[in-house]
Each structure stands twice: as C-alpha cells, then as structure tokens.
Amino acid sequence: MKAAGYRDPLLVATTDGVGTKLKIAIDMGRHDTIGIDLVAMCVNDLVVQGAEPLLFLDYYASGKLDLAAGTAIVAGIAAACREAGCALVGGETAELPGLYAEGDYDLAGFALGAVERDRLLPREDIAAGDVVLGLASSGVHSNGFSLVRRIVEAEGLNYRRPAPFAPELLGDILLTPTRLYVKSCLEAARADRIKAFAHITGGGLYENLPRVLPQGLGAVLDARTWPLPPVLAWIMRAGGVAEAEMARTFNCGIGMMAVVAEDKAEAAIVGLAASGEDARRIGHVVALKAGEPPIRIDHMEQAWRG
C-alpha cells in the first residue's frame, strides 16, 4: 500500500448483488449491462467511506454455463471496473444444475478499497444546518425490481415492446445500468468539500441517509427540488404506489446524497457538475426532537403527482 502512495490507509470491503433485475436481463436475452450494475452496487458503497476502489471479484452461478451470456456479463464487469479505476482480479464461475432453472443465473460482487485514515467518511463534524445535495440517478438502478416485475405483469406488458411512457423498449429502459459515482465523488471528497455520502439503494430515500448521520440528527428533503424520472413516475401511477412507499423502495431520481457545509455547497455542486453529475440542493440537516423520524420529505404529492 505504501508503494501505491498511501500513508496510513484503512481497507474497506463491500459485497452486493443485482437482485431480480437479473430476471429482466434473462427475459430480454440482454446481458451486456447487468455486470455494470454489479460493479456499481459494490464500488458506490466504497465511496460512502471515502475509499478508492482497488480490486473487484465476481461470482457467476448458473444451471448450465451459457458462453455468450457469460462473455457479455464479464465484459460489462470489466468495463465498469475500468470506469471505476479498479482491477478485475478474478472470480468464480459455478454450474449448479438442479439449483437454477435453465437460462437462470445469479451474480455477486466483492470490492476492496482503501482510504487514508484521516480522510475516512462520514466525518464527525456533521451538524444541523449542513446542506444535503442530491446526485441524479440513471433510472431505477438495482432496487425494487420485484415490485417492478409485478407491475409489468399486472399491466400485461412485454419487455420487448415500447414502454407506455417512452418510445424505447420497456426492458431496455429498466436495464439502464446503475450509475457509477466513484470518480466524481472521490474528487469532491479529496477537495475537502464533503462530510458524508449516502448511496441510495435498498431502503430508498428514507433509510440510507440516516446511516451516515450522527445520533440526534436527521434531514428534511424537498421533493420539488429534483425531477422524478419518467420510468419511476410510471411505476408509481401504474402500480398505485403511495409516495412514501416509493421513497422507501426506490431512489426516486437521487442515486447518491452528499452532506456538505453551507459555505461549501456551491463549490461542491460546481465541482460535481464539472465531473458530469447533475447535483443540486435537495434539503438540509436538522436536529431531531424526541419521536421525530430521521428523514422527512416535504411536497412529495405536489412534486410527483402534480
């Protein structure tokens, strides 16, 4: 580690999968993007600690190896590793007949990163009045697909046909890969503009940000400050999903949150924008009173159904 330029590093490890988004890739016969999701779900979690991804390993299991599908999956993994700046050092391919149905497969990923001890996130100086920034997602990312698939089935839709809300194929829209936030977020952290990051995955807007806030602090978000992507707006309407359930299940258009001091908020937004992110103020940190929920989202109905 010292030879790689680290002074006093901590190692950070993550593991994750893609969930039932895999079923849509299988139904579409399209396997070139699902590996990107796998890497993103792992390395975006490293960034939350301020860690730079160093290496990645994958586990690919199926009833019988499909060489074409496997090649496309690993190509996506390799491309995402290159974008994230980490090495794909190996993995495991397993054939498990009797456990997986024909054509089915599962993926798991494992990432290792490093961060200087004195640059570890979240920082301890998070305080009421700090600004919460939202970084736009690329779509549904990799959570909530059991519900998505139920809605598609209930609506009698076909993944290989145009979506009800866009001319593109429904399956292609749903397979849009999880955005990789590594380079932009690490650059912002190294510029000393960030107190905390929260990767918005399972648990949505309600459950991920509180994990990086000190005890006694929460956040108030304003749903009018960012757009709900068309695919998620359709899911809400077609599935009759309540706003609070949307915010608990999906990223709702925000794939990563950052907590910054008020006097560094504009510089952080400009820096993230220069790195290709759509970043905006979406709320602020507050001191919690007894019994208050850690996250309050105002104006959801007005913003998402208006």
Coordinates of C-alpha atoms in Angstrom, one line a residue:
M1 CA 0.0 0.0 0.0
K2 CA 2.8 2.4 0.8
A3 CA 4.3 1.8 -2.7
A4 CA 1.0 2.8 -4.1
G5 CA 1.2 6.2 -2.4
Y6 CA -0.9 5.6 0.8
R7 CA 0.5 6.9 4.1
D8 CA -1.8 5.4 6.7
P9 CA -4.6 3.5 4.9
L10 CA -7.7 1.6 6.1
L11 CA -9.0 -1.2 3.9
V12 CA -12.8 -1.1 3.1
A13 CA -14.6 -4.1 1.7
T14 CA -18.1 -4.4 0.2
T15 CA -20.3 -7.1 -1.3
D16 CA -23.6 -6.9 -3.2
G17 CA -25.7 -8.4 -6.0
V18 CA -28.2 -7.2 -8.6
G19 CA -31.4 -8.9 -7.3
T20 CA -34.3 -9.7 -9.5
K21 CA -33.2 -7.1 -12.2
L22 CA -31.5 -10.3 -13.4
K23 CA -34.8 -11.7 -14.4
I24 CA -35.4 -8.8 -16.9
A25 CA -32.0 -9.3 -18.4
I26 CA -32.7 -13.0 -18.8
D27 CA -36.2 -12.3 -20.3
M28 CA -34.7 -9.8 -22.7
G29 CA -31.7 -12.0 -23.6
R30 CA -29.6 -9.0 -22.9
H31 CA -26.6 -9.4 -20.6
D32 CA -24.2 -6.6 -21.5
T33 CA -25.3 -4.1 -18.8
I34 CA -26.0 -6.3 -15.8
G35 CA -22.3 -6.6 -15.0
I36 CA -22.1 -2.8 -14.8
D37 CA -24.9 -2.9 -12.1
L38 CA -22.9 -5.5 -10.2
V39 CA -19.8 -3.4 -10.0
A40 CA -21.7 -0.1 -9.3
M41 CA -23.6 -1.6 -6.4
C42 CA -20.3 -2.5 -4.7
V43 CA -17.9 0.4 -5.6
N44 CA -20.5 3.1 -4.9
D45 CA -20.7 1.7 -1.4
L46 CA -16.9 2.1 -1.0
V47 CA -17.2 5.7 -1.9
V48 CA -19.5 6.3 1.0
Q49 CA -16.5 5.6 3.2
G50 CA -14.3 7.9 1.1
A51 CA -12.5 4.8 -0.2
E52 CA -10.9 4.4 -3.6
P53 CA -11.8 1.0 -5.3
L54 CA -8.7 -1.1 -5.7
L55 CA -9.9 -4.5 -6.9
F56 CA -13.1 -6.5 -7.7
L57 CA -14.1 -10.1 -7.7
D58 CA -17.3 -11.7 -9.1
Y59 CA -19.3 -14.8 -8.6
Y60 CA -21.4 -16.1 -11.5
A61 CA -23.6 -19.2 -11.0
S62 CA -26.0 -20.9 -13.4
G63 CA -27.6 -24.2 -14.0
K64 CA -25.5 -24.6 -17.2
L65 CA -22.9 -22.1 -18.5
D66 CA -24.1 -20.1 -21.5
L67 CA -20.9 -18.9 -23.0
A68 CA -22.4 -16.0 -24.9
A69 CA -24.3 -14.7 -21.8
G70 CA -21.2 -15.2 -19.6
T71 CA -19.0 -13.4 -22.0
A72 CA -21.3 -10.4 -22.1
I73 CA -21.7 -10.3 -18.4
V74 CA -17.9 -10.3 -17.7
A75 CA -17.4 -7.7 -20.4
G76 CA -19.8 -5.4 -18.6
I77 CA -18.0 -6.1 -15.3
A78 CA -14.6 -5.3 -16.9
A79 CA -15.9 -2.1 -18.5
A80 CA -17.3 -0.9 -15.2
C81 CA -14.1 -1.7 -13.4
R82 CA -12.1 0.3 -15.9
E83 CA -14.5 3.3 -15.4
A84 CA -14.2 2.9 -11.6
G85 CA -10.4 2.7 -11.7
C86 CA -10.2 -0.8 -10.1
A87 CA -8.7 -4.1 -11.2
L88 CA -10.8 -7.1 -12.0
V89 CA -8.5 -9.7 -10.5
G90 CA -10.6 -12.8 -10.7
G91 CA -13.9 -14.5 -9.9
E92 CA -15.7 -17.8 -9.7
T93 CA -18.0 -19.4 -12.3
A94 CA -20.2 -22.2 -11.0
E95 CA -22.5 -24.6 -12.7
L96 CA -25.3 -25.8 -10.3
P97 CA -27.7 -28.0 -12.2
G98 CA -30.9 -28.6 -10.2
L99 CA -30.5 -25.4 -8.3
Y100 CA -31.0 -23.0 -11.2
A101 CA -33.6 -23.3 -13.9
E102 CA -32.4 -23.4 -17.5
G103 CA -31.3 -20.0 -18.5
D104 CA -31.3 -18.6 -15.0
Y105 CA -28.2 -17.3 -13.3
D106 CA -27.1 -15.2 -10.3
L107 CA -24.3 -12.7 -9.7
A108 CA -22.5 -11.5 -6.6
G109 CA -19.7 -8.9 -6.5
F110 CA -17.0 -8.2 -4.0
A111 CA -14.9 -5.0 -3.9
L112 CA -11.9 -3.9 -1.9
G113 CA -10.8 -0.2 -1.5
A114 CA -8.6 1.9 0.6
V115 CA -8.9 5.3 2.3
E116 CA -6.4 7.3 4.3
R117 CA -7.3 7.1 8.0
D118 CA -7.7 10.9 8.3
R119 CA -10.0 11.0 5.2
L120 CA -12.5 8.4 6.3
L121 CA -16.1 9.3 5.7
P122 CA -18.6 10.2 7.2
R123 CA -16.8 13.0 9.2
E124 CA -17.6 13.7 12.8
D125 CA -18.4 17.4 12.3
I126 CA -21.8 16.9 10.6
A127 CA -24.2 19.5 12.2
A128 CA -27.6 20.9 11.9
G129 CA -27.7 23.4 9.0
D130 CA -25.5 21.4 6.7
V131 CA -26.8 21.1 3.2
V132 CA -27.9 17.8 1.6
L133 CA -27.1 17.5 -2.1
G134 CA -28.7 15.0 -4.4
L135 CA -26.9 13.5 -7.4
A136 CA -29.2 12.3 -10.1
S137 CA -29.7 8.6 -10.8
S138 CA -29.7 7.0 -14.2
G139 CA -33.1 5.4 -13.6
V140 CA -34.3 2.6 -11.3
H141 CA -30.7 1.4 -10.7
S142 CA -30.9 -2.1 -9.0
N143 CA -33.5 -2.0 -6.3
G144 CA -37.3 -2.5 -6.2
F145 CA -37.4 -4.9 -9.2
S146 CA -39.7 -7.5 -7.5
L147 CA -42.3 -4.7 -7.4
V148 CA -41.5 -3.5 -10.9
R149 CA -41.9 -7.0 -12.3
R150 CA -45.2 -7.5 -10.6
I151 CA -46.5 -4.2 -12.1
V152 CA -45.3 -5.2 -15.6
E153 CA -47.1 -8.5 -15.2
A154 CA -50.3 -6.9 -13.8
E155 CA -50.3 -4.4 -16.7
G156 CA -49.9 -7.2 -19.3
L157 CA -46.8 -5.6 -20.8
N158 CA -43.9 -7.1 -22.7
Y159 CA -40.3 -6.0 -22.0
R160 CA -39.6 -6.3 -25.8
R161 CA -42.3 -3.7 -26.7
P162 CA -42.1 0.1 -26.4
A163 CA -42.7 1.4 -22.9
P164 CA -46.0 3.1 -22.1
F165 CA -44.1 6.3 -21.3
A166 CA -41.3 6.4 -23.9
P167 CA -40.6 5.1 -27.4
E168 CA -37.7 2.9 -26.2
L169 CA -38.3 -0.8 -25.3
L170 CA -39.5 -1.2 -21.8
G171 CA -36.9 -3.8 -21.0
D172 CA -34.1 -1.6 -22.2
I173 CA -35.2 1.3 -20.0
L174 CA -35.4 -0.9 -17.0
L175 CA -32.0 -2.4 -17.7
T176 CA -30.3 1.1 -17.8
P177 CA -27.3 0.3 -15.5
T178 CA -26.7 1.8 -12.1
R179 CA -24.7 5.0 -12.3
L180 CA -21.0 4.8 -11.2
Y181 CA -20.3 7.7 -8.9
V182 CA -16.7 6.8 -8.0
K183 CA -14.6 9.3 -9.8
S184 CA -16.8 12.4 -9.3
C185 CA -17.5 11.7 -5.6
L186 CA -13.8 10.9 -4.8
E187 CA -12.7 14.1 -6.5
A188 CA -15.2 16.1 -4.4
A189 CA -14.1 14.3 -1.2
R190 CA -10.4 15.0 -2.0
A191 CA -11.2 18.6 -2.5
D192 CA -12.4 18.6 1.2
R193 CA -15.9 19.6 0.3
I194 CA -17.8 16.5 1.6
K195 CA -18.8 15.5 5.1
A196 CA -20.7 12.4 4.1
F197 CA -22.1 10.4 1.2
A198 CA -25.1 8.1 1.2
H199 CA -25.6 5.6 -1.7
I200 CA -29.4 5.3 -2.2
T201 CA -30.1 1.6 -2.6
G202 CA -32.5 -0.7 -0.7
G203 CA -34.5 1.4 1.7
G204 CA -34.6 4.3 -0.7
L205 CA -34.6 7.9 0.5
Y206 CA -35.7 7.1 4.0
E207 CA -33.2 4.5 5.2
N208 CA -29.8 5.3 3.6
L209 CA -29.1 8.8 4.7
P210 CA -29.7 8.2 8.4
R211 CA -26.9 5.6 8.4
V212 CA -24.3 8.3 7.9
L213 CA -25.8 11.0 10.2
P214 CA -24.7 11.2 13.9
Q215 CA -27.3 10.3 16.5
G216 CA -29.7 13.1 17.2
L217 CA -29.6 14.5 13.6
G218 CA -31.9 13.9 10.7
A219 CA -32.7 15.6 7.4
V220 CA -35.6 17.4 5.7
L221 CA -35.8 17.0 2.0
D222 CA -37.9 19.0 -0.5
A223 CA -39.2 16.7 -3.4
R224 CA -39.8 19.9 -5.5
T225 CA -36.0 20.3 -5.9
W226 CA -35.5 17.4 -8.3
P227 CA -37.5 15.6 -11.0
L228 CA -38.9 12.2 -10.7
P229 CA -37.7 10.2 -13.7
P230 CA -40.4 9.2 -16.2
V231 CA -39.9 5.4 -15.5
L232 CA -40.4 5.9 -11.8
A233 CA -43.4 8.2 -12.3
W234 CA -44.9 5.4 -14.4
I235 CA -44.2 2.8 -11.8
M236 CA -45.9 5.0 -9.2
R237 CA -49.0 5.5 -11.4
A238 CA -49.4 2.0 -12.9
G239 CA -48.7 0.3 -9.6
G240 CA -50.8 2.7 -7.4
V241 CA -47.8 3.1 -5.2
A242 CA -48.0 5.7 -2.4
E243 CA -45.4 8.4 -2.3
A244 CA -44.0 7.2 1.0
E245 CA -43.6 3.7 -0.4
M246 CA -41.9 5.0 -3.5
A247 CA -39.4 6.8 -1.3
R248 CA -38.9 3.7 0.8
T249 CA -38.4 1.4 -2.2
F250 CA -36.7 3.4 -5.0
N251 CA -34.1 6.1 -5.4
C252 CA -36.8 8.4 -6.9
G253 CA -34.2 10.0 -9.1
I254 CA -31.4 10.5 -6.5
G255 CA -28.7 7.8 -6.7
M256 CA -26.3 9.4 -4.2
M257 CA -26.6 12.1 -1.5
A258 CA -23.8 14.2 -0.1
V259 CA -23.7 16.2 3.1
V260 CA -21.7 19.4 2.9
A261 CA -21.2 22.6 5.0
E262 CA -23.4 25.5 3.8
D263 CA -20.3 27.6 2.8
K264 CA -19.0 24.7 0.6
A265 CA -22.3 23.8 -1.0
E266 CA -22.0 25.8 -4.2
A267 CA -18.4 24.8 -4.8
A268 CA -19.4 21.2 -4.3
I269 CA -22.2 21.5 -6.8
V270 CA -19.9 23.2 -9.4
G271 CA -17.2 20.6 -8.9
L272 CA -19.6 17.7 -9.2
A273 CA -21.2 19.2 -12.3
A274 CA -17.7 19.5 -13.8
S275 CA -17.3 15.8 -13.2
G276 CA -20.5 15.1 -15.1
E277 CA -23.0 14.9 -12.2
D278 CA -26.4 16.5 -12.0
A279 CA -26.1 17.7 -8.4
R280 CA -28.5 20.1 -6.6
R281 CA -29.6 21.1 -3.2
I282 CA -32.4 18.9 -2.0
G283 CA -32.5 19.5 1.7
H284 CA -30.7 20.2 5.0
V285 CA -29.6 18.5 8.2
V286 CA -31.8 19.2 11.3
A287 CA -31.6 18.4 15.0
L288 CA -34.2 15.8 15.8
K289 CA -36.8 16.2 18.6
A290 CA -37.9 13.1 20.6
G291 CA -40.0 10.8 18.4
E292 CA -39.3 12.5 15.1
P293 CA -38.5 10.4 12.1
P294 CA -34.9 10.8 10.9
I295 CA -36.0 11.8 7.4
R296 CA -38.9 14.0 6.4
I297 CA -39.7 14.6 2.7
D298 CA -41.9 17.5 2.0
H299 CA -44.2 18.2 -1.0
M300 CA -43.9 14.6 -2.5
E301 CA -47.5 14.6 -3.7
Q302 CA -47.2 18.0 -5.3
A303 CA -43.9 17.3 -7.0
W304 CA -44.5 13.7 -8.1
R305 CA -48.2 13.7 -9.0
G306 CA -48.8 17.4 -9.7

